[in-house]
mmCIF file with all atom_site columns, C-alpha atoms in Angstrom:
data_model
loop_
_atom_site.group_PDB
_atom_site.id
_atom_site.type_symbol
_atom_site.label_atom_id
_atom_site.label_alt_id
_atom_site.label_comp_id
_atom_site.label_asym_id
_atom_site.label_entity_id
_atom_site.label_seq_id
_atom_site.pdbx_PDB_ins_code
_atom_site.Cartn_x
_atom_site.Cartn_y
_atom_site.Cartn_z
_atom_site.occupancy
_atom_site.B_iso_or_equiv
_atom_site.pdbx_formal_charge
_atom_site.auth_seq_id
_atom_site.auth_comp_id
_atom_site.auth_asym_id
_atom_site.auth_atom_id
_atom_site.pdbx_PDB_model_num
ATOM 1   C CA . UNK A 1 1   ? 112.507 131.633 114.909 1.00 36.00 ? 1   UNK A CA 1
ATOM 2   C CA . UNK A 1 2   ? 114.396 134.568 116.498 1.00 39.00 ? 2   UNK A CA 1
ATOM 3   C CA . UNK A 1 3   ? 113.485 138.132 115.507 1.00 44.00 ? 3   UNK A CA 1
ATOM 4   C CA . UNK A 1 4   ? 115.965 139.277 112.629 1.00 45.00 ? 4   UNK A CA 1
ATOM 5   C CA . UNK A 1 5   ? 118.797 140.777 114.522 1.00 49.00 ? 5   UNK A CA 1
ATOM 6   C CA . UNK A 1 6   ? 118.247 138.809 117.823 1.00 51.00 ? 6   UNK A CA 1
ATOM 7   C CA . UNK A 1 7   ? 120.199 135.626 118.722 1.00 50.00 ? 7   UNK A CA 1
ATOM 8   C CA . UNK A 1 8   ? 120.456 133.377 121.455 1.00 46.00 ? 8   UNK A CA 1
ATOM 9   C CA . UNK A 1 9   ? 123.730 134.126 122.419 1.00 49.00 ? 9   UNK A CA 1
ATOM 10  C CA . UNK A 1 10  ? 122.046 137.695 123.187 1.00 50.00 ? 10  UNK A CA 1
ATOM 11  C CA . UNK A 1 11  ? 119.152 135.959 125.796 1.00 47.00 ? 11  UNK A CA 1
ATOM 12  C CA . UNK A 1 12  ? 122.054 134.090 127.080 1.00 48.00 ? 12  UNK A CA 1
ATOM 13  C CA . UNK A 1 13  ? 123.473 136.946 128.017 1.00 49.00 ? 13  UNK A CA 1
ATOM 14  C CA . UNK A 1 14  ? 120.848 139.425 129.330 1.00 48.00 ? 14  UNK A CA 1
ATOM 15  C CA . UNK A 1 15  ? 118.010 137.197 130.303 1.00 49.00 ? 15  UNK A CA 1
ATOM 16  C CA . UNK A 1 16  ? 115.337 134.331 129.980 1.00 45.00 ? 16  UNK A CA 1
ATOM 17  C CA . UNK A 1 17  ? 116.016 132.209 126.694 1.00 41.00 ? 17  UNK A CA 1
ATOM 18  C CA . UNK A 1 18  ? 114.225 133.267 123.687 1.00 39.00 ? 18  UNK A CA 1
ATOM 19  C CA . UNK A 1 19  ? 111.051 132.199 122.731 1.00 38.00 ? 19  UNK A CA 1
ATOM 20  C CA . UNK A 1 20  ? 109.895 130.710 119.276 1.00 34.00 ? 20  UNK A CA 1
ATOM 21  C CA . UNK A 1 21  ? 108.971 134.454 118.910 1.00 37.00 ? 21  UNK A CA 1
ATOM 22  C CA . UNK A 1 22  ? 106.884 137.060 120.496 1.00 39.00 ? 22  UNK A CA 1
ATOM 23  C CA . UNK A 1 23  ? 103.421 136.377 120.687 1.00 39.00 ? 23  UNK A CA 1
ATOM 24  C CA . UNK A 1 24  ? 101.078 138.083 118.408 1.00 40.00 ? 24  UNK A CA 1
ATOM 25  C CA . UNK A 1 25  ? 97.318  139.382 119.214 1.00 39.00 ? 25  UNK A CA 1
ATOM 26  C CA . UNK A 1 26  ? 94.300  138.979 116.996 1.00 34.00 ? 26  UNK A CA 1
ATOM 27  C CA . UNK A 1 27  ? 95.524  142.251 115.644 1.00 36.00 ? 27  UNK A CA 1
ATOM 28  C CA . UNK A 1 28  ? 99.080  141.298 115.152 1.00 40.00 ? 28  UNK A CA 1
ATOM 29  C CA . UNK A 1 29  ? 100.447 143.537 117.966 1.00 45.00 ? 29  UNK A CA 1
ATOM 30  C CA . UNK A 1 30  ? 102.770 142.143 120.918 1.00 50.00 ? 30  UNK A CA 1
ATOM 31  C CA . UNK A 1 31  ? 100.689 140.445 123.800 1.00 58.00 ? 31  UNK A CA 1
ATOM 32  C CA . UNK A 1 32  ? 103.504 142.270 126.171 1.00 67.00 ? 32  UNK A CA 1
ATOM 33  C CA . UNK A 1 33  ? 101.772 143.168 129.448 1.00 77.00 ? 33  UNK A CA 1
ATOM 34  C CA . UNK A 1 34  ? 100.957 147.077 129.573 1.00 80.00 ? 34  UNK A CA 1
ATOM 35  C CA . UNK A 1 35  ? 103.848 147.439 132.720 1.00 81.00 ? 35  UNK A CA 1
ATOM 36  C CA . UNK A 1 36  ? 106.270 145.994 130.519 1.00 82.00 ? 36  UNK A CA 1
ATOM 37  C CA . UNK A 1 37  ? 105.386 148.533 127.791 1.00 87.00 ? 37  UNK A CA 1
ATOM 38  C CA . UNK A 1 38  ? 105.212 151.410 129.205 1.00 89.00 ? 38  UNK A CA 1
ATOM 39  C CA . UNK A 1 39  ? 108.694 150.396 130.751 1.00 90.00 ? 39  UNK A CA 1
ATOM 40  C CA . UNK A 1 40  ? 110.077 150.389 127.747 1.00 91.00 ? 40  UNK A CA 1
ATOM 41  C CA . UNK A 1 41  ? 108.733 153.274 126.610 1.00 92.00 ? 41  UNK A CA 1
ATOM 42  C CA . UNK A 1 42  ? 110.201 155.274 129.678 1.00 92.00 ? 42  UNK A CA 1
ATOM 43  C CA . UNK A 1 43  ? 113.514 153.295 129.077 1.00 92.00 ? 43  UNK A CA 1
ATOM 44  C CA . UNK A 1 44  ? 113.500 155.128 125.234 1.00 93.00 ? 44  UNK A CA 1
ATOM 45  C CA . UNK A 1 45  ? 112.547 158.286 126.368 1.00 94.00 ? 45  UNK A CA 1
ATOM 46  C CA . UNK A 1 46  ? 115.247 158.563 128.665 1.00 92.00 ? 46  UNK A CA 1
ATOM 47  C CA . UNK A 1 47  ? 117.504 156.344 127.073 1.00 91.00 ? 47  UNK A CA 1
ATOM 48  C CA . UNK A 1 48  ? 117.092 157.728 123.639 1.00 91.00 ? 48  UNK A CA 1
ATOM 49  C CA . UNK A 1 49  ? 119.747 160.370 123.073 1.00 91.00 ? 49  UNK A CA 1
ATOM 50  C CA . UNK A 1 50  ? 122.806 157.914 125.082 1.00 89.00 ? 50  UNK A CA 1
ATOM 51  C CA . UNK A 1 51  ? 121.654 155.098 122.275 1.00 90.00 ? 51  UNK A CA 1
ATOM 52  C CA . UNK A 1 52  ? 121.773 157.569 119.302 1.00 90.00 ? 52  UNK A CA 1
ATOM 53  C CA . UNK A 1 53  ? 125.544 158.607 119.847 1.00 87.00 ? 53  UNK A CA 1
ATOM 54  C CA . UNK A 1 54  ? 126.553 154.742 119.815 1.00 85.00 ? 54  UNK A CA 1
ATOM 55  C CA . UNK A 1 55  ? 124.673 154.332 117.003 1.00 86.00 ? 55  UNK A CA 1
ATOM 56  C CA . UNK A 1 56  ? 126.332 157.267 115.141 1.00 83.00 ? 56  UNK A CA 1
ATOM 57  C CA . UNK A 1 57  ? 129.642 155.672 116.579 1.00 79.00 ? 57  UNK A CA 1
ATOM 58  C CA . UNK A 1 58  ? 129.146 152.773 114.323 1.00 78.00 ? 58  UNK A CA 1
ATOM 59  C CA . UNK A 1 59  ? 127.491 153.872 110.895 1.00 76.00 ? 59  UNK A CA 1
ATOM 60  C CA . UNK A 1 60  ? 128.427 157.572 109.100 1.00 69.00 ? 60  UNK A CA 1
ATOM 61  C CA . UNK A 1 61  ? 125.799 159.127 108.230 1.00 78.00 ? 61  UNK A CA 1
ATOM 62  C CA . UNK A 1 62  ? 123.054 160.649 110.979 1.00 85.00 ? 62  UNK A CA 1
ATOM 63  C CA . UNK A 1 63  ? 119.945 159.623 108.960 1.00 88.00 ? 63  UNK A CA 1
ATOM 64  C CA . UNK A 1 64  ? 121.238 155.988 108.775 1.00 86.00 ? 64  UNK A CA 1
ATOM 65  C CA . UNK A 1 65  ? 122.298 155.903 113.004 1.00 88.00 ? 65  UNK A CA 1
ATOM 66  C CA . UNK A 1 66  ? 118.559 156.930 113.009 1.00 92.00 ? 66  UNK A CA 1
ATOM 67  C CA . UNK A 1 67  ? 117.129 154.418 111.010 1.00 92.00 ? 67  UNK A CA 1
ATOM 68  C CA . UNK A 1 68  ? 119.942 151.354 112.455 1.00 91.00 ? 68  UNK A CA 1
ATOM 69  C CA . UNK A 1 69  ? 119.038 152.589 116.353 1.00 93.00 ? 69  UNK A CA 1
ATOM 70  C CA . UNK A 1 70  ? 114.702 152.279 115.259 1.00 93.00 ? 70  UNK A CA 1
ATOM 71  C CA . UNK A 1 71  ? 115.414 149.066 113.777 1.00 93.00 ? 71  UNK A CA 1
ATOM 72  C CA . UNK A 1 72  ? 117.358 147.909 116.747 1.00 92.00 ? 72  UNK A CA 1
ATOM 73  C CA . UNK A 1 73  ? 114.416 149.266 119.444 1.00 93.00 ? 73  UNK A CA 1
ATOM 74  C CA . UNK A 1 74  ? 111.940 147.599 117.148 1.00 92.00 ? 74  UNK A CA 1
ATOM 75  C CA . UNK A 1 75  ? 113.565 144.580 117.435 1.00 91.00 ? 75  UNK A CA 1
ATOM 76  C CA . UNK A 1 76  ? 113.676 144.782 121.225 1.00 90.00 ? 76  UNK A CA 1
ATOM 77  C CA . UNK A 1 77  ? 110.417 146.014 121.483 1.00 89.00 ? 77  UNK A CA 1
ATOM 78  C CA . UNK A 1 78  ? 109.225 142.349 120.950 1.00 84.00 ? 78  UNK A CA 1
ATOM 79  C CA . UNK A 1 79  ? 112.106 140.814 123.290 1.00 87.00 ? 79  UNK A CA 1
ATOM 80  C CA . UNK A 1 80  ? 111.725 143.379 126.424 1.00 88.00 ? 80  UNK A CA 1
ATOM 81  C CA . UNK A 1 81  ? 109.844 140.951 128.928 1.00 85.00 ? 81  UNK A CA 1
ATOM 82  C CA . UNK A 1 82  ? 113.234 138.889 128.424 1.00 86.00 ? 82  UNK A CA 1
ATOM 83  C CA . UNK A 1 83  ? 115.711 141.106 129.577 1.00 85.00 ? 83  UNK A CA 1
ATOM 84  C CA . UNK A 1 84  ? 115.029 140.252 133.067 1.00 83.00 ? 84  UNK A CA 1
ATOM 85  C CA . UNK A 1 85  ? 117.404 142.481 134.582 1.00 84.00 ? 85  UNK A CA 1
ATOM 86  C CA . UNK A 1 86  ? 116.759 146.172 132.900 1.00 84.00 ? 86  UNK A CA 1
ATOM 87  C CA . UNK A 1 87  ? 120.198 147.033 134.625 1.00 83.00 ? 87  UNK A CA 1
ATOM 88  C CA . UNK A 1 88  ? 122.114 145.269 131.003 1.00 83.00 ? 88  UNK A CA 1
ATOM 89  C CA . UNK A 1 89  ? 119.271 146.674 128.466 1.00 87.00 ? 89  UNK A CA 1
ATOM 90  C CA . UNK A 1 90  ? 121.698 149.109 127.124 1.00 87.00 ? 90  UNK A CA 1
ATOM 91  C CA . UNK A 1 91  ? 124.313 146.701 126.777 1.00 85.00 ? 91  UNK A CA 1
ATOM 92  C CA . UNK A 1 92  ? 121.568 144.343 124.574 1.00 87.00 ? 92  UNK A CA 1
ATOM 93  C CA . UNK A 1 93  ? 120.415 147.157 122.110 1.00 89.00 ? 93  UNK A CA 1
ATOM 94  C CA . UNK A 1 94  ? 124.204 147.394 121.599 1.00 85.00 ? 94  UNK A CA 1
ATOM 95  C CA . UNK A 1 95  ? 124.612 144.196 120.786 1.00 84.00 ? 95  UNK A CA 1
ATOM 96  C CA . UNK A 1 96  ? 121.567 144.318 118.434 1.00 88.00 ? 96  UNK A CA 1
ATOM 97  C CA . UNK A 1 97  ? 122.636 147.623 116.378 1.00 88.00 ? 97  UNK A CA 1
ATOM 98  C CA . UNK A 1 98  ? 126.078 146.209 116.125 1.00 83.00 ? 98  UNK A CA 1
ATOM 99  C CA . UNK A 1 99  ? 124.486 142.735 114.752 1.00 82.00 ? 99  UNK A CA 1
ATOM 100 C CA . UNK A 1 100 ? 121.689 145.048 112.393 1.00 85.00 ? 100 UNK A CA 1
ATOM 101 C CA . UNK A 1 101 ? 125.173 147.058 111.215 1.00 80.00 ? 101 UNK A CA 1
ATOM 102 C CA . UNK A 1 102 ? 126.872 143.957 110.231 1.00 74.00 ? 102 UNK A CA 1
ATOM 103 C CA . UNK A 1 103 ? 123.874 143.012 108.586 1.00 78.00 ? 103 UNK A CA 1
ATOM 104 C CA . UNK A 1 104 ? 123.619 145.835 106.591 1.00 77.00 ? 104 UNK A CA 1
ATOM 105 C CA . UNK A 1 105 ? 127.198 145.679 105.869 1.00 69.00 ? 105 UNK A CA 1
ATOM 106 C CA . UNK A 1 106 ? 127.408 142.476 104.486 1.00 64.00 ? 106 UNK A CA 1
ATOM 107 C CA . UNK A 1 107 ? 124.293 143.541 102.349 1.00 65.00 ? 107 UNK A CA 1
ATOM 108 C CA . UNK A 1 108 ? 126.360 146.908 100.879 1.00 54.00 ? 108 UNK A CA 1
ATOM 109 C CA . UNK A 1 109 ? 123.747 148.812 102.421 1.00 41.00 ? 109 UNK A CA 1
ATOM 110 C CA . UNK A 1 110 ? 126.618 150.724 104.071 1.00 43.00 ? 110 UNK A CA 1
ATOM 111 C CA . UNK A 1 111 ? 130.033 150.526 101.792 1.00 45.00 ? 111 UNK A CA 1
ATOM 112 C CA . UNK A 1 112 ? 132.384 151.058 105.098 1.00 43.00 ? 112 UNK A CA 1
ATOM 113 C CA . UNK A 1 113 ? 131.027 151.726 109.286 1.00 42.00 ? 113 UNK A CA 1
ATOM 114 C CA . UNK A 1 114 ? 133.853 154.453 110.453 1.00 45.00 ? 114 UNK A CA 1
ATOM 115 C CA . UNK A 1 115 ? 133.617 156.184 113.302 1.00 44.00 ? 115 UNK A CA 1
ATOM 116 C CA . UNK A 1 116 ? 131.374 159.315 112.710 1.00 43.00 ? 116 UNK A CA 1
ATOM 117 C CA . UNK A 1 117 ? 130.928 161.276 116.613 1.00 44.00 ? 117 UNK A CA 1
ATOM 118 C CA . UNK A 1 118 ? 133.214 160.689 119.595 1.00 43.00 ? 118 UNK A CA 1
ATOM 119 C CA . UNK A 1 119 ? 132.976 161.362 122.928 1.00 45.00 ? 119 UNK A CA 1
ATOM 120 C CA . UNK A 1 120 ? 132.657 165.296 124.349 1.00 44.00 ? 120 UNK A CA 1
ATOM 121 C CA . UNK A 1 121 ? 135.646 166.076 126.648 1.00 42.00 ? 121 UNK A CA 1
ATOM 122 C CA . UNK A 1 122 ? 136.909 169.025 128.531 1.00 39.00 ? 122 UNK A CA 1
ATOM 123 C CA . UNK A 1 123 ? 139.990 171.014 126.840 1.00 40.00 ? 123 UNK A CA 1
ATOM 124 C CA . UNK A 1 124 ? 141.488 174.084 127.134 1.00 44.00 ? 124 UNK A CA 1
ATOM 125 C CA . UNK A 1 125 ? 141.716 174.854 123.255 1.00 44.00 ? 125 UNK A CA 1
ATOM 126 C CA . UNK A 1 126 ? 138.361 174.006 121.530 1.00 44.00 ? 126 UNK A CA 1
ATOM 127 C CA . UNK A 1 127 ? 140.512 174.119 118.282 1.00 39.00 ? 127 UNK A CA 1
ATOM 128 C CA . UNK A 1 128 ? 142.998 171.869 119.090 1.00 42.00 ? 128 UNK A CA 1
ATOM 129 C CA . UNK A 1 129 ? 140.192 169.591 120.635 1.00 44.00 ? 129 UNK A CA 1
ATOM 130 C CA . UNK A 1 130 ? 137.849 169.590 117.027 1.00 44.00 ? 130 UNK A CA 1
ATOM 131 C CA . UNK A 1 131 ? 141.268 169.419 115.074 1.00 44.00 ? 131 UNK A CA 1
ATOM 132 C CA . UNK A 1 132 ? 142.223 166.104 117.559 1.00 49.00 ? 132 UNK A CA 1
ATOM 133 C CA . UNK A 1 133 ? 138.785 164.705 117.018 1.00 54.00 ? 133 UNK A CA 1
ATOM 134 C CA . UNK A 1 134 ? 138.286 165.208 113.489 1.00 56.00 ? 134 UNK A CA 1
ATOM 135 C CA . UNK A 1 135 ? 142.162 163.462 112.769 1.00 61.00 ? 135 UNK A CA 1
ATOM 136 C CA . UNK A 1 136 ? 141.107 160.549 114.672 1.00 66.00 ? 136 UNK A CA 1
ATOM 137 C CA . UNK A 1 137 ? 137.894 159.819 113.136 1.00 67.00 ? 137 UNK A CA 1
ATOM 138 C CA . UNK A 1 138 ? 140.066 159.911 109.846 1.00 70.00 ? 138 UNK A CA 1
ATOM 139 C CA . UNK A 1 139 ? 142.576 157.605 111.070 1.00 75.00 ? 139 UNK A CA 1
ATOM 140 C CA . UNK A 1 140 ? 139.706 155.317 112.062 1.00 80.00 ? 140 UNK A CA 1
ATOM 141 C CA . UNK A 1 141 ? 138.500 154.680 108.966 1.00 80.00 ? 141 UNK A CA 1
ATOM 142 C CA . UNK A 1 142 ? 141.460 152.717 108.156 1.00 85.00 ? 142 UNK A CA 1
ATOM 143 C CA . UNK A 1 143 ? 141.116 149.640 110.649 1.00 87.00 ? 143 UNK A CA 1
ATOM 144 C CA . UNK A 1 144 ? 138.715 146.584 109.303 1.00 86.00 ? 144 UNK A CA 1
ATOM 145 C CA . UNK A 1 145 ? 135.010 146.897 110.382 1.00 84.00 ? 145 UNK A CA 1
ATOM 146 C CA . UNK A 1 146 ? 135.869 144.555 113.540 1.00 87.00 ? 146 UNK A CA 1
ATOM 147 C CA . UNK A 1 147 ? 138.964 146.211 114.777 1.00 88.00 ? 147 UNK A CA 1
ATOM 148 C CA . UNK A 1 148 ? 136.931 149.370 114.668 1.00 85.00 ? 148 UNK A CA 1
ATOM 149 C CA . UNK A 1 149 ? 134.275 148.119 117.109 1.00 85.00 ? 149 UNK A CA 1
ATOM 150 C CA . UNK A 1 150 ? 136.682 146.872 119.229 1.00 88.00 ? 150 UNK A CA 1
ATOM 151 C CA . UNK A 1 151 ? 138.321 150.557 119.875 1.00 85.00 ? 151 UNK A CA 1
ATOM 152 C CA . UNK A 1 152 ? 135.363 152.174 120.061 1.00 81.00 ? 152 UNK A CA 1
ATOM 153 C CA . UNK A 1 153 ? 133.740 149.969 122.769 1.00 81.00 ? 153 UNK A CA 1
ATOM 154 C CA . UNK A 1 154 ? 136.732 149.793 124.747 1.00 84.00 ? 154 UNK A CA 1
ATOM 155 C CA . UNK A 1 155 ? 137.862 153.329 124.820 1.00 79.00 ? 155 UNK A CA 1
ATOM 156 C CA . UNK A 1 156 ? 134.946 155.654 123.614 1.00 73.00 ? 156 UNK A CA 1
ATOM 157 C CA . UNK A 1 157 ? 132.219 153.538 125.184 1.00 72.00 ? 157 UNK A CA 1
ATOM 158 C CA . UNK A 1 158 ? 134.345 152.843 128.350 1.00 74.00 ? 158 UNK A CA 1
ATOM 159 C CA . UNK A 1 159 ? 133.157 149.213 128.313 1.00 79.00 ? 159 UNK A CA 1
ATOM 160 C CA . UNK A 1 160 ? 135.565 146.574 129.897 1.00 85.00 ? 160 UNK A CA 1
ATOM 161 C CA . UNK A 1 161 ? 136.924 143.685 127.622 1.00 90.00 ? 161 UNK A CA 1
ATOM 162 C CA . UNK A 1 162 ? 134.622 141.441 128.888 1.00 89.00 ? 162 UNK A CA 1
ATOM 163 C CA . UNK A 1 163 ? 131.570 144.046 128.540 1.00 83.00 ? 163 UNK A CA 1
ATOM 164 C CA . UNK A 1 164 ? 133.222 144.351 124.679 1.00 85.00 ? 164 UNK A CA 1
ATOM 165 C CA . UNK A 1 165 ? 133.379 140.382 124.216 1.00 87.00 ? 165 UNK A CA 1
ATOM 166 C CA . UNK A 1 166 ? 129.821 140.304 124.995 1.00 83.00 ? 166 UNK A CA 1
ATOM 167 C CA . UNK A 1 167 ? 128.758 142.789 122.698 1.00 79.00 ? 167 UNK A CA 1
ATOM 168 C CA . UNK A 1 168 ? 130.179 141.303 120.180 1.00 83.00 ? 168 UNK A CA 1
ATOM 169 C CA . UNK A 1 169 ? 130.050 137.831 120.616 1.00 85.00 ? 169 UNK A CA 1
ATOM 170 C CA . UNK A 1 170 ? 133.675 137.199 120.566 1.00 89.00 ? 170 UNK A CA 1
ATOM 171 C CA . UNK A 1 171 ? 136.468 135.760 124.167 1.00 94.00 ? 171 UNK A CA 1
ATOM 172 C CA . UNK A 1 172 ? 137.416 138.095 125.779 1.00 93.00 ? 172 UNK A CA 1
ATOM 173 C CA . UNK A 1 173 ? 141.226 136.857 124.357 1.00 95.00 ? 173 UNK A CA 1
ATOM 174 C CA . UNK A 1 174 ? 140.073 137.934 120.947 1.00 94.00 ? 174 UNK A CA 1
ATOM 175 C CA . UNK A 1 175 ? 138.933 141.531 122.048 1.00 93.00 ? 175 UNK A CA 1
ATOM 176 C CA . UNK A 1 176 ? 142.600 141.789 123.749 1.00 94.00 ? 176 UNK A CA 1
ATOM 177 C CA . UNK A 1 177 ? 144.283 140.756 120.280 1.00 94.00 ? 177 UNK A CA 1
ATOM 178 C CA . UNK A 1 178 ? 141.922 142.453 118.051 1.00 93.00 ? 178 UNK A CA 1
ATOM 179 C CA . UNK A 1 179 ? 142.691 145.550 120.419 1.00 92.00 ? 179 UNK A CA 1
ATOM 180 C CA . UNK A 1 180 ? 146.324 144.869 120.195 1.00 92.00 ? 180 UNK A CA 1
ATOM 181 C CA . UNK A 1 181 ? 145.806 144.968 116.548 1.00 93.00 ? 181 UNK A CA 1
ATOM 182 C CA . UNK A 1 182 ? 144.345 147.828 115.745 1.00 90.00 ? 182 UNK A CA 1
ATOM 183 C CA . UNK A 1 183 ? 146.278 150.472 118.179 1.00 88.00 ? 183 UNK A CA 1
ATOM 184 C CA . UNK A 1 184 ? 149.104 149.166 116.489 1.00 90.00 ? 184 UNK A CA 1
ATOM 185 C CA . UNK A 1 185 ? 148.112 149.840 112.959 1.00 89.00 ? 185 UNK A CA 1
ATOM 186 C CA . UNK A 1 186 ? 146.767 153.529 114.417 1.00 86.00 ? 186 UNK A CA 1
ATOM 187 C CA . UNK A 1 187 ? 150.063 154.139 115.627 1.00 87.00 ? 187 UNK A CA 1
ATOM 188 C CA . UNK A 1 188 ? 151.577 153.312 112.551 1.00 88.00 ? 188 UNK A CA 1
ATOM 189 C CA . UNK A 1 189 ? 149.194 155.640 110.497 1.00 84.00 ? 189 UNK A CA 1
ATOM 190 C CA . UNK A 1 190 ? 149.452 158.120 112.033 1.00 80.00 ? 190 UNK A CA 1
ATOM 191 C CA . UNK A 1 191 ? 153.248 158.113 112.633 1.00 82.00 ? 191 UNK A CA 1
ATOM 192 C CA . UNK A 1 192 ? 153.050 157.767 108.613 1.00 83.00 ? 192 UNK A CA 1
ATOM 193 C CA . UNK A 1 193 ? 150.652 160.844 108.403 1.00 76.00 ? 193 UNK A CA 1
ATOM 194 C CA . UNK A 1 194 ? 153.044 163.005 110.751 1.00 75.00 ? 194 UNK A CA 1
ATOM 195 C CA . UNK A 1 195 ? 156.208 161.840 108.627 1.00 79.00 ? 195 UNK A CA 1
ATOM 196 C CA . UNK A 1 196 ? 154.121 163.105 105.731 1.00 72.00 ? 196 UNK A CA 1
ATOM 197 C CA . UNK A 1 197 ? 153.350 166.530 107.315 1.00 70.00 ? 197 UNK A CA 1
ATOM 198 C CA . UNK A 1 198 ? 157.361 166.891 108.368 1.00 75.00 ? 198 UNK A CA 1
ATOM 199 C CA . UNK A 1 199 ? 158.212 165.583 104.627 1.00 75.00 ? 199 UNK A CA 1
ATOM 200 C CA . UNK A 1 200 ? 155.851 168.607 103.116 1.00 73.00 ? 200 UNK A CA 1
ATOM 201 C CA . UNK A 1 201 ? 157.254 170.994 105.523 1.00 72.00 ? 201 UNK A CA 1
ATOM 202 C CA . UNK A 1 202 ? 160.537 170.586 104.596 1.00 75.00 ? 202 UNK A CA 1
ATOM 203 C CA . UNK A 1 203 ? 159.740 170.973 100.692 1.00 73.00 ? 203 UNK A CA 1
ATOM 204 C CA . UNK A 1 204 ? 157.799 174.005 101.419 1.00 70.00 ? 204 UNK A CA 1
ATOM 205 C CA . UNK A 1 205 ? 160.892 175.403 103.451 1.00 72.00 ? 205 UNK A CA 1
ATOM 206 C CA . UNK A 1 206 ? 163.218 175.066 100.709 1.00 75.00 ? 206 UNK A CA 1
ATOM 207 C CA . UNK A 1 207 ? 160.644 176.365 97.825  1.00 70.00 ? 207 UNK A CA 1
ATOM 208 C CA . UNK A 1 208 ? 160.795 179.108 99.906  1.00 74.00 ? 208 UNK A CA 1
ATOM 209 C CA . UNK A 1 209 ? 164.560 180.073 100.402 1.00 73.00 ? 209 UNK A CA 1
ATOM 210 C CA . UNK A 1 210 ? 164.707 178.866 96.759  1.00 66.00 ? 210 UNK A CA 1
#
């Protein structure tokens, strides 16, 4: 049986297939040769803080893009020596907080995953640039779970469409439509938002020479 939050499609992907499960010591611990461990403790040292802002890219609140990227290393932990090429590790613990999220999603743990931190970019108006960012993590909020994961692999995460099908188990096709999709229904939110703002501004200019 695969670890909770693994699947095969994942070991397809990045490395050997699974096993029927990580072997277990006398203790209970992982049987993982001491290289491999202290591997992948260098890879989430250095790794760590990278992981943590996808994580808060796909649940709201910080403490639960804590607990959702500790679950997900956990669950690699046991899985490591089967990533053979440490090059796509990055690109599996993706794939596993994404799965852990829906998890938790179809449990109610979390009532809705929006978009909670994007990207850091270079502006000229820090204003403008918190008023851009904090508009379009609203706006996310009202595409479907999937739809969301799409945008923010493919544009905040810079991951190609076949990078994004592979994350989330899903053609490459459907990433493309499901992308179509959803920058549609942005655009039409927020053209409905800015009609709103023009609509208020124009009530508020004729209270005023009232």
């Amino acid at each position: 049986m695969l670890d909770k939050g693994t699947t095969t499609e994942e070991h397809r992907q990045y490395g050997r297939p699974a096993r029927a499960g990580p072997e277990r010591g006398a203790e209970g611990g992982s049987t993982m040769a001491q290289g491999e461990v202290l591997e992948f403790e260098e890879y989430v040292r250095t790794r760590q803080d990278a992981l943590l802002r996808s994580a808060r890219r796909l649940v709201p609140d910080p403490v639960d893009a804590q607990d959702l990227l500790q679950t997900a290393l956990a669950r690699t932990y046991g899985r490591w020596e089967t990533i053979e090429d440490k090059r796509l590790a990055d690109a599996y613990l993706r794939r596993v907080m994404i799965n852990t999220r829906t998890e938790w999603w179809r449990a109610r743990k979390l009532e809705e995953v929006p978009t909670e931190q994007l990207p850091e970019s270079c502006v000229d108006d820090a204003t403008e640039q918190h008023a851009d960012r904090a508009l379009l993590m609203d706006v996310l909020k009202v595409l479907a779970p999937k739809q969301r994961s799409v945008v923010v692999l493919r544009h905040w995460e810079q991951m190609s469409t076949d990078e994004t099908a592979a994350a989330l188990g899903m053609s490459a096709g459907t990433v493309k439509s499901t992308l179509h999709r959803a920058l549609a229904r942005l655009r039409e939110e927020l053209e409905a938002r800015d009609s709103d703002a023009r609509a208020l501004e124009r009530e508020e200019r004729e209270r005023c020479a009232a």
